[in-house]
Amino acid sequence: MRRNTSITLLSVGHACVDVYQGAVASLVPFFTAERAYSYAAVSGVVLAASLLSSVVQPVFGVLTDRWAMPWLLPVSTLLGGVGIALSGVSGSYGLLLLFVAITGAGVAAYHPESARVARIASGGSHSAMGWFSTGGNIGFALAPLMVGAVVGAGGLRLTPLLVLPALAGSALCLPVLRALERGRPAGGTAAAPSGEDDKVSFVKLSLAVACRSIVFMGLSAFVSLYAEQRMGDSTVAGAAALFVLYLGGAVGSVLGGTLAGRWGRVAVARRAYFLSIGAVAGLVFVPGPALYLFVALTSAGLYVPFSLQVTLGQDYLPSRVGTASGITLGLAVSVGGLISPVIGALADATSLRTALAPLIAMPALCWLLFRVLPEPAAAHQGVRAGTVPGNLLADP
């Protein structure tokens, strides 16, 4: 299997998984409309998807550093789909929280191992990892369209149809896993550690990832409701805002990988976060249809650093690539989800605009943290001869 083929399959599979991360936020307006949930209640749904994820993802990162577990890709994909499929079939708020927690666990288990597999398949290429991340962002972007088409047409009772992307994603990853299995040595262990860890830089990077998570997940949970308010209580306006927020991420990830090859990952991420400060401020305060422009700029600015942060984390902790992936990818979702109930409670007490305004500070903190991060002197591939099938890394 050629490298382009393997990355393409993994990217599409990534889209099929991350559509379920986007689906949680996409379902929020429907739960509000059909079940009259408050801001605090719907933010609790986002929290349920993130809380278990915040624990599961780093744990699986540690495990994948010790043992290769490629079977996690299809299994976790199915788990993510099943949770969303069941989320609308019961009117119980408690069961809803349980089902979205199952989705969060499935998505969390997927990412550390998939990042390890993608790093092997890409040969350490930043642009290839950018495409892998873009697959997830496209899944995010498709979520509001998918949910709108299915649930908008027949209500929450049709959520079982949303399992279909999980079935497709599970099937798509199998050819890549078979290629990896043919080239894997006996014993089933992960690649041996290599390189020296820079724990201080990794901690600073993790703080930046956490700040990014807060602003992105906060907007994911509430930008559709905010757009509805700004555009005359139009559910179409809300779905469009969420679609733009996720679609801009696909552009940002590809752009980040391309620019990093010229100016370096740290410099590109730092500049992207600086531009995001003004973009988030415009989203919150500039009135009218210009909201969509600032949503797009915010999305691109927050996603340019996304795949770069994953590979930076792997290079700062070259001896624990799975752990680095689990933390950087886990924080990208879980921390923001944990803060979402605070935003919801503040919105109930004041207004949604007031609750979203503090998010402007988050990209500013990211920018400050990236000002003190070093660019790794050399990329650590984190793979050894004999653990990567040669045909998988063949030139395209």
Short mmCIF file of C-alpha atoms in Angstrom, two decimals:
data_model
loop_
_atom_site.label_atom_id
_atom_site.label_comp_id
_atom_site.label_asym_id
_atom_site.label_seq_id
_atom_site.Cartn_x
_atom_site.Cartn_y
_atom_site.Cartn_z
CA MET A 1 0.00 0.00 0.00
CA ARG A 2 1.40 3.38 -1.01
CA ARG A 3 1.71 6.20 1.50
CA ASN A 4 -0.87 8.45 -0.16
CA THR A 5 -3.42 5.63 -0.17
CA SER A 6 -2.89 4.79 3.49
CA ILE A 7 -3.10 8.43 4.60
CA THR A 8 -6.22 8.94 2.50
CA LEU A 9 -7.95 5.95 4.08
CA LEU A 10 -6.90 7.01 7.57
CA SER A 11 -8.05 10.59 6.91
CA VAL A 12 -11.48 9.47 5.73
CA GLY A 13 -11.73 7.14 8.70
CA HIS A 14 -10.77 10.05 10.95
CA ALA A 15 -13.62 12.04 9.41
CA CYS A 16 -16.04 9.22 10.19
CA VAL A 17 -14.99 9.30 13.85
CA ASP A 18 -14.86 13.05 14.39
CA VAL A 19 -18.29 13.50 12.85
CA TYR A 20 -19.47 12.23 16.23
CA GLN A 21 -17.56 14.89 18.12
CA GLY A 22 -19.29 17.48 15.97
CA ALA A 23 -22.61 15.67 16.28
CA VAL A 24 -22.82 16.32 20.02
CA ALA A 25 -22.76 20.10 19.50
CA SER A 26 -24.96 19.78 16.40
CA LEU A 27 -27.67 18.04 18.42
CA VAL A 28 -27.75 20.81 21.05
CA PRO A 29 -30.34 23.02 19.22
CA PHE A 30 -32.61 20.00 18.70
CA PHE A 31 -32.48 19.04 22.37
CA THR A 32 -33.23 22.66 23.21
CA ALA A 33 -36.17 22.79 20.80
CA GLU A 34 -37.73 19.37 21.50
CA ARG A 35 -37.00 19.07 25.20
CA ALA A 36 -36.69 22.73 26.28
CA TYR A 37 -33.27 22.25 27.88
CA SER A 38 -31.61 25.31 29.42
CA TYR A 39 -28.10 26.54 28.51
CA ALA A 40 -26.78 24.78 31.60
CA ALA A 41 -28.50 21.52 30.65
CA VAL A 42 -27.17 21.44 27.08
CA SER A 43 -23.69 22.33 28.29
CA GLY A 44 -24.00 19.32 30.57
CA VAL A 45 -24.42 17.19 27.45
CA VAL A 46 -21.13 18.56 26.11
CA LEU A 47 -19.57 17.89 29.51
CA ALA A 48 -20.75 14.26 29.47
CA ALA A 49 -19.08 13.70 26.11
CA SER A 50 -15.85 15.24 27.40
CA LEU A 51 -15.58 14.05 31.00
CA LEU A 52 -14.92 10.38 30.33
CA SER A 53 -12.85 11.33 27.29
CA SER A 54 -10.50 13.38 29.45
CA VAL A 55 -9.60 10.23 31.39
CA VAL A 56 -9.76 7.62 28.63
CA GLN A 57 -7.62 9.37 26.04
CA PRO A 58 -4.40 9.78 28.08
CA VAL A 59 -4.81 6.25 29.48
CA PHE A 60 -4.96 4.78 26.00
CA GLY A 61 -2.01 6.96 25.06
CA VAL A 62 0.06 5.30 27.77
CA LEU A 63 -1.13 1.86 26.74
CA THR A 64 -0.27 2.39 23.06
CA ASP A 65 3.26 3.33 24.08
CA ARG A 66 3.64 -0.19 25.46
CA TRP A 67 1.54 -2.25 23.06
CA ALA A 68 0.41 -1.70 19.52
CA MET A 69 -3.41 -1.85 19.51
CA PRO A 70 -4.55 -1.20 15.94
CA TRP A 71 -7.82 -3.01 16.64
CA LEU A 72 -8.85 0.09 18.59
CA LEU A 73 -9.48 1.98 15.35
CA PRO A 74 -12.53 -0.01 14.13
CA VAL A 75 -13.82 -0.83 17.62
CA SER A 76 -13.68 2.75 18.93
CA THR A 77 -15.21 4.06 15.70
CA LEU A 78 -18.23 1.80 16.20
CA LEU A 79 -18.48 2.80 19.86
CA GLY A 80 -18.61 6.48 18.94
CA GLY A 81 -21.36 5.87 16.41
CA VAL A 82 -23.49 3.74 18.70
CA GLY A 83 -23.55 6.38 21.44
CA ILE A 84 -24.84 9.10 19.11
CA ALA A 85 -27.28 6.68 17.47
CA LEU A 86 -28.89 5.99 20.86
CA SER A 87 -28.81 9.58 22.13
CA GLY A 88 -32.21 10.55 20.74
CA VAL A 89 -34.21 7.39 21.41
CA SER A 90 -34.99 8.10 25.05
CA GLY A 91 -36.49 11.17 26.66
CA SER A 92 -34.42 10.60 29.80
CA TYR A 93 -31.74 13.22 30.45
CA GLY A 94 -29.72 10.67 32.41
CA LEU A 95 -29.68 8.19 29.53
CA LEU A 96 -28.76 10.98 27.14
CA LEU A 97 -25.70 11.76 29.27
CA LEU A 98 -24.77 8.07 29.33
CA PHE A 99 -25.01 7.70 25.56
CA VAL A 100 -22.97 10.80 24.74
CA ALA A 101 -20.42 9.63 27.34
CA ILE A 102 -20.12 6.37 25.38
CA THR A 103 -19.49 8.41 22.25
CA GLY A 104 -16.84 10.44 24.05
CA ALA A 105 -15.12 7.27 25.25
CA GLY A 106 -15.10 5.80 21.75
CA VAL A 107 -13.67 8.93 20.17
CA ALA A 108 -11.09 9.20 22.96
CA ALA A 109 -9.90 5.62 22.54
CA TYR A 110 -9.51 6.17 18.79
CA HIS A 111 -7.16 9.14 18.72
CA PRO A 112 -3.91 8.05 20.43
CA GLU A 113 -3.60 4.84 18.42
CA SER A 114 -4.75 6.47 15.18
CA ALA A 115 -2.15 9.23 15.63
CA ARG A 116 0.54 6.57 16.13
CA VAL A 117 -0.59 4.67 13.04
CA ALA A 118 -0.81 7.87 10.99
CA ARG A 119 2.69 8.90 12.06
CA ILE A 120 4.03 5.55 10.85
CA ALA A 121 2.07 5.72 7.61
CA SER A 122 3.15 9.32 6.94
CA GLY A 123 6.82 8.71 7.64
CA GLY A 124 6.78 11.71 9.99
CA SER A 125 5.62 14.15 7.28
CA HIS A 126 4.02 17.32 8.72
CA SER A 127 1.92 17.83 5.60
CA ALA A 128 0.65 14.24 5.69
CA MET A 129 -0.24 14.59 9.36
CA GLY A 130 -1.97 17.83 8.40
CA TRP A 131 -4.12 15.89 5.93
CA PHE A 132 -4.87 13.30 8.60
CA SER A 133 -6.03 16.09 10.93
CA THR A 134 -8.00 17.62 8.08
CA GLY A 135 -9.99 14.42 7.80
CA GLY A 136 -11.17 14.89 11.37
CA ASN A 137 -11.99 18.54 10.70
CA ILE A 138 -14.05 17.59 7.67
CA GLY A 139 -15.95 15.17 9.89
CA PHE A 140 -16.59 18.03 12.31
CA ALA A 141 -17.81 20.19 9.40
CA LEU A 142 -20.15 17.51 8.06
CA ALA A 143 -21.71 16.88 11.47
CA PRO A 144 -24.22 19.77 11.43
CA LEU A 145 -25.22 18.92 7.86
CA MET A 146 -25.66 15.25 8.69
CA VAL A 147 -27.56 15.93 11.91
CA GLY A 148 -29.64 18.63 10.24
CA ALA A 149 -30.60 16.34 7.37
CA VAL A 150 -31.51 13.39 9.59
CA VAL A 151 -32.84 14.91 12.81
CA GLY A 152 -34.18 18.03 11.14
CA ALA A 153 -36.30 15.86 8.87
CA GLY A 154 -37.76 13.49 11.45
CA GLY A 155 -36.75 14.60 14.92
CA LEU A 156 -34.54 12.99 17.53
CA ARG A 157 -36.20 9.59 17.01
CA LEU A 158 -34.14 9.20 13.81
CA THR A 159 -30.73 9.36 15.52
CA PRO A 160 -30.16 5.58 14.98
CA LEU A 161 -29.49 6.43 11.32
CA LEU A 162 -26.41 8.37 12.45
CA VAL A 163 -24.52 5.10 13.04
CA LEU A 164 -23.83 4.77 9.30
CA PRO A 165 -20.56 6.80 9.21
CA ALA A 166 -19.20 4.56 11.98
CA LEU A 167 -19.84 1.48 9.90
CA ALA A 168 -18.06 3.05 6.94
CA GLY A 169 -15.11 4.29 9.01
CA SER A 170 -14.56 0.88 10.58
CA ALA A 171 -14.38 -0.75 7.17
CA LEU A 172 -12.05 1.89 5.66
CA CYS A 173 -9.30 1.48 8.26
CA LEU A 174 -9.02 -2.30 7.82
CA PRO A 175 -6.77 -2.28 4.68
CA VAL A 176 -4.24 -0.02 6.42
CA LEU A 177 -4.26 -2.18 9.54
CA ARG A 178 -3.67 -5.29 7.47
CA ALA A 179 -0.65 -3.62 5.86
CA LEU A 180 0.69 -2.69 9.31
CA GLU A 181 0.12 -6.22 10.58
CA ARG A 182 2.13 -7.72 7.73
CA GLY A 183 5.09 -5.50 8.63
CA ARG A 184 4.85 -5.76 12.43
CA PRO A 185 7.33 -7.97 14.27
CA ALA A 186 6.15 -10.74 16.56
CA GLY A 187 5.21 -9.78 20.10
CA GLY A 188 2.81 -6.93 19.39
CA THR A 189 4.80 -4.26 21.22
CA ALA A 190 4.90 -0.64 20.18
CA ALA A 191 7.99 0.99 18.71
CA ALA A 192 10.92 1.23 21.07
CA PRO A 193 11.46 4.64 22.68
CA SER A 194 14.01 6.97 21.10
CA GLY A 195 15.28 10.48 21.80
CA GLU A 196 15.33 12.64 24.92
CA ASP A 197 12.14 14.09 26.38
CA ASP A 198 11.67 17.84 26.84
CA LYS A 199 9.06 17.72 29.59
CA VAL A 200 9.08 21.45 30.33
CA SER A 201 8.24 22.34 26.75
CA PHE A 202 5.61 19.61 26.63
CA VAL A 203 3.88 21.05 29.71
CA LYS A 204 3.84 24.52 28.13
CA LEU A 205 2.47 23.06 24.91
CA SER A 206 -0.22 21.20 26.85
CA LEU A 207 -1.32 24.43 28.54
CA ALA A 208 -1.63 26.09 25.13
CA VAL A 209 -3.66 23.13 23.84
CA ALA A 210 -5.95 23.43 26.88
CA CYS A 211 -6.54 27.14 26.24
CA ARG A 212 -7.31 26.42 22.59
CA SER A 213 -9.73 23.72 23.67
CA ILE A 214 -11.65 26.09 25.91
CA VAL A 215 -12.31 28.62 23.17
CA PHE A 216 -13.05 26.09 20.44
CA MET A 217 -15.31 23.79 22.46
CA GLY A 218 -17.05 26.79 24.01
CA LEU A 219 -17.86 28.10 20.57
CA SER A 220 -18.80 24.61 19.34
CA ALA A 221 -21.39 24.31 22.11
CA PHE A 222 -22.93 27.76 21.75
CA VAL A 223 -22.14 29.37 18.39
CA SER A 224 -25.23 27.85 16.77
CA LEU A 225 -27.49 29.24 19.51
CA TYR A 226 -25.64 32.58 19.34
CA ALA A 227 -26.10 32.78 15.57
CA GLU A 228 -29.80 31.98 15.96
CA GLN A 229 -30.16 34.91 18.34
CA ARG A 230 -28.24 37.25 16.06
CA MET A 231 -30.14 36.20 12.92
CA GLY A 232 -33.74 36.29 14.12
CA ASP A 233 -34.13 32.88 15.79
CA SER A 234 -33.27 31.00 12.61
CA THR A 235 -32.19 27.39 13.13
CA VAL A 236 -30.73 27.45 9.62
CA ALA A 237 -28.50 30.37 10.64
CA GLY A 238 -27.32 28.40 13.66
CA ALA A 239 -26.49 25.28 11.64
CA ALA A 240 -24.67 27.42 9.07
CA ALA A 241 -22.50 29.03 11.75
CA LEU A 242 -21.53 25.64 13.17
CA PHE A 243 -20.78 24.34 9.67
CA VAL A 244 -18.50 27.33 8.97
CA LEU A 245 -16.75 26.85 12.32
CA TYR A 246 -15.93 23.24 11.51
CA LEU A 247 -15.22 23.69 7.79
CA GLY A 248 -12.67 26.43 8.45
CA GLY A 249 -10.76 23.86 10.46
CA ALA A 250 -10.24 21.73 7.36
CA VAL A 251 -8.62 24.67 5.59
CA GLY A 252 -6.58 25.61 8.65
CA SER A 253 -5.05 22.16 9.15
CA VAL A 254 -3.86 21.86 5.55
CA LEU A 255 -2.53 25.41 5.64
CA GLY A 256 -0.72 24.76 8.92
CA GLY A 257 1.14 21.74 7.58
CA THR A 258 2.15 23.64 4.45
CA LEU A 259 3.32 26.79 6.22
CA ALA A 260 5.22 24.80 8.87
CA GLY A 261 7.49 23.41 6.17
CA ARG A 262 8.61 26.96 5.41
CA TRP A 263 8.65 28.81 8.74
CA GLY A 264 8.55 26.09 11.40
CA ARG A 265 5.70 24.80 13.53
CA VAL A 266 6.18 27.07 16.55
CA ALA A 267 6.35 30.28 14.50
CA VAL A 268 3.29 29.37 12.43
CA ALA A 269 1.22 28.40 15.48
CA ARG A 270 2.24 31.57 17.33
CA ARG A 271 1.14 33.83 14.45
CA ALA A 272 -2.11 31.93 13.99
CA TYR A 273 -3.04 32.40 17.63
CA PHE A 274 -2.21 36.10 17.46
CA LEU A 275 -4.63 36.53 14.54
CA SER A 276 -7.24 34.46 16.39
CA ILE A 277 -7.47 37.05 19.16
CA GLY A 278 -9.07 39.58 16.83
CA ALA A 279 -11.15 36.93 15.09
CA VAL A 280 -12.80 35.73 18.32
CA ALA A 281 -13.43 39.34 19.39
CA GLY A 282 -15.13 40.03 16.06
CA LEU A 283 -17.27 36.91 16.39
CA VAL A 284 -18.52 38.03 19.80
CA PHE A 285 -19.02 41.76 19.20
CA VAL A 286 -19.38 42.60 15.50
CA PRO A 287 -23.10 42.58 14.56
CA GLY A 288 -24.87 41.28 11.48
CA PRO A 289 -23.90 38.72 8.85
CA ALA A 290 -20.22 39.58 9.38
CA LEU A 291 -20.52 37.01 12.16
CA TYR A 292 -19.88 34.29 9.59
CA LEU A 293 -16.65 35.89 8.38
CA PHE A 294 -15.30 36.02 11.91
CA VAL A 295 -16.44 32.44 12.59
CA ALA A 296 -14.44 31.33 9.55
CA LEU A 297 -11.36 33.34 10.58
CA THR A 298 -11.61 32.00 14.12
CA SER A 299 -11.83 28.44 12.88
CA ALA A 300 -8.88 28.74 10.52
CA GLY A 301 -6.79 30.51 13.16
CA LEU A 302 -7.47 27.87 15.79
CA TYR A 303 -6.90 24.96 13.42
CA VAL A 304 -3.66 26.07 11.77
CA PRO A 305 -1.80 24.95 14.94
CA PHE A 306 -3.87 21.79 15.48
CA SER A 307 -1.86 19.09 13.69
CA LEU A 308 1.35 21.02 14.43
CA GLN A 309 0.67 20.69 18.15
CA VAL A 310 0.26 16.93 17.82
CA THR A 311 3.63 16.48 16.09
CA LEU A 312 5.30 18.98 18.42
CA GLY A 313 4.04 16.98 21.39
CA GLN A 314 5.42 13.80 19.84
CA ASP A 315 8.79 15.48 19.28
CA TYR A 316 8.91 16.91 22.81
CA LEU A 317 8.19 13.39 24.17
CA PRO A 318 9.80 11.12 21.56
CA SER A 319 10.04 8.23 24.02
CA ARG A 320 6.26 8.33 24.65
CA VAL A 321 4.58 9.17 21.38
CA GLY A 322 1.28 7.55 22.40
CA THR A 323 1.15 9.47 25.67
CA ALA A 324 1.95 12.73 23.87
CA SER A 325 -0.77 12.05 21.30
CA GLY A 326 -3.30 11.10 23.97
CA ILE A 327 -2.68 14.26 25.95
CA THR A 328 -2.53 16.74 23.08
CA LEU A 329 -5.52 15.25 21.28
CA GLY A 330 -7.38 14.61 24.53
CA LEU A 331 -6.94 18.13 25.84
CA ALA A 332 -8.09 19.43 22.46
CA VAL A 333 -11.58 18.21 23.32
CA SER A 334 -11.94 17.35 27.00
CA VAL A 335 -10.83 20.55 28.75
CA GLY A 336 -13.14 22.73 26.69
CA GLY A 337 -16.00 20.35 27.40
CA LEU A 338 -15.33 20.58 31.12
CA ILE A 339 -15.54 24.39 30.97
CA SER A 340 -18.71 24.46 28.84
CA PRO A 341 -21.08 24.15 31.85
CA VAL A 342 -19.48 27.27 33.34
CA ILE A 343 -20.18 29.14 30.10
CA GLY A 344 -23.75 27.81 30.08
CA ALA A 345 -24.40 28.82 33.69
CA LEU A 346 -23.02 32.32 33.03
CA ALA A 347 -25.19 32.63 29.93
CA ASP A 348 -28.30 31.68 31.94
CA ALA A 349 -27.41 34.29 34.56
CA THR A 350 -26.47 37.10 32.15
CA SER A 351 -26.48 36.70 28.36
CA LEU A 352 -24.81 34.46 25.83
CA ARG A 353 -22.67 37.33 24.52
CA THR A 354 -21.41 38.08 28.03
CA ALA A 355 -20.63 34.39 28.57
CA LEU A 356 -18.67 34.12 25.31
CA ALA A 357 -16.63 37.32 25.78
CA PRO A 358 -14.00 35.76 28.15
CA LEU A 359 -13.08 33.31 25.38
CA ILE A 360 -11.17 36.14 23.68
CA ALA A 361 -8.44 35.74 26.30
CA MET A 362 -7.76 32.10 25.39
CA PRO A 363 -5.91 32.59 22.05
CA ALA A 364 -3.97 35.41 23.72
CA LEU A 365 -2.72 32.95 26.35
CA CYS A 366 -1.85 30.48 23.58
CA TRP A 367 0.17 33.17 21.82
CA LEU A 368 2.09 33.97 25.02
CA LEU A 369 2.89 30.30 25.64
CA PHE A 370 4.11 29.75 22.08
CA ARG A 371 6.45 32.72 22.44
CA VAL A 372 8.52 30.66 24.91
CA LEU A 373 8.36 27.30 23.12
CA PRO A 374 11.40 26.06 21.18
CA GLU A 375 11.26 24.49 17.75
CA PRO A 376 12.63 20.92 18.06
CA ALA A 377 16.08 20.80 16.51
CA ALA A 378 15.25 17.65 14.57
CA ALA A 379 12.08 15.69 14.03
CA HIS A 380 12.07 12.39 15.90
CA GLN A 381 10.35 9.83 13.73
CA GLY A 382 9.71 7.57 16.70
CA VAL A 383 9.80 4.46 14.51
CA ARG A 384 12.48 1.88 13.99
CA ALA A 385 13.40 -0.36 11.15
CA GLY A 386 11.35 -3.51 11.36
CA THR A 387 8.27 -1.83 12.89
CA VAL A 388 7.14 -0.11 9.70
CA PRO A 389 6.33 -2.02 6.54
CA GLY A 390 8.45 -0.64 3.75
CA ASN A 391 5.67 -0.72 1.16
CA LEU A 392 3.50 1.42 3.48
CA LEU A 393 6.11 4.15 3.43
CA ALA A 394 6.83 3.93 -0.28
CA ASP A 395 7.12 7.24 -2.10
CA PRO A 396 3.83 8.33 -3.68
#
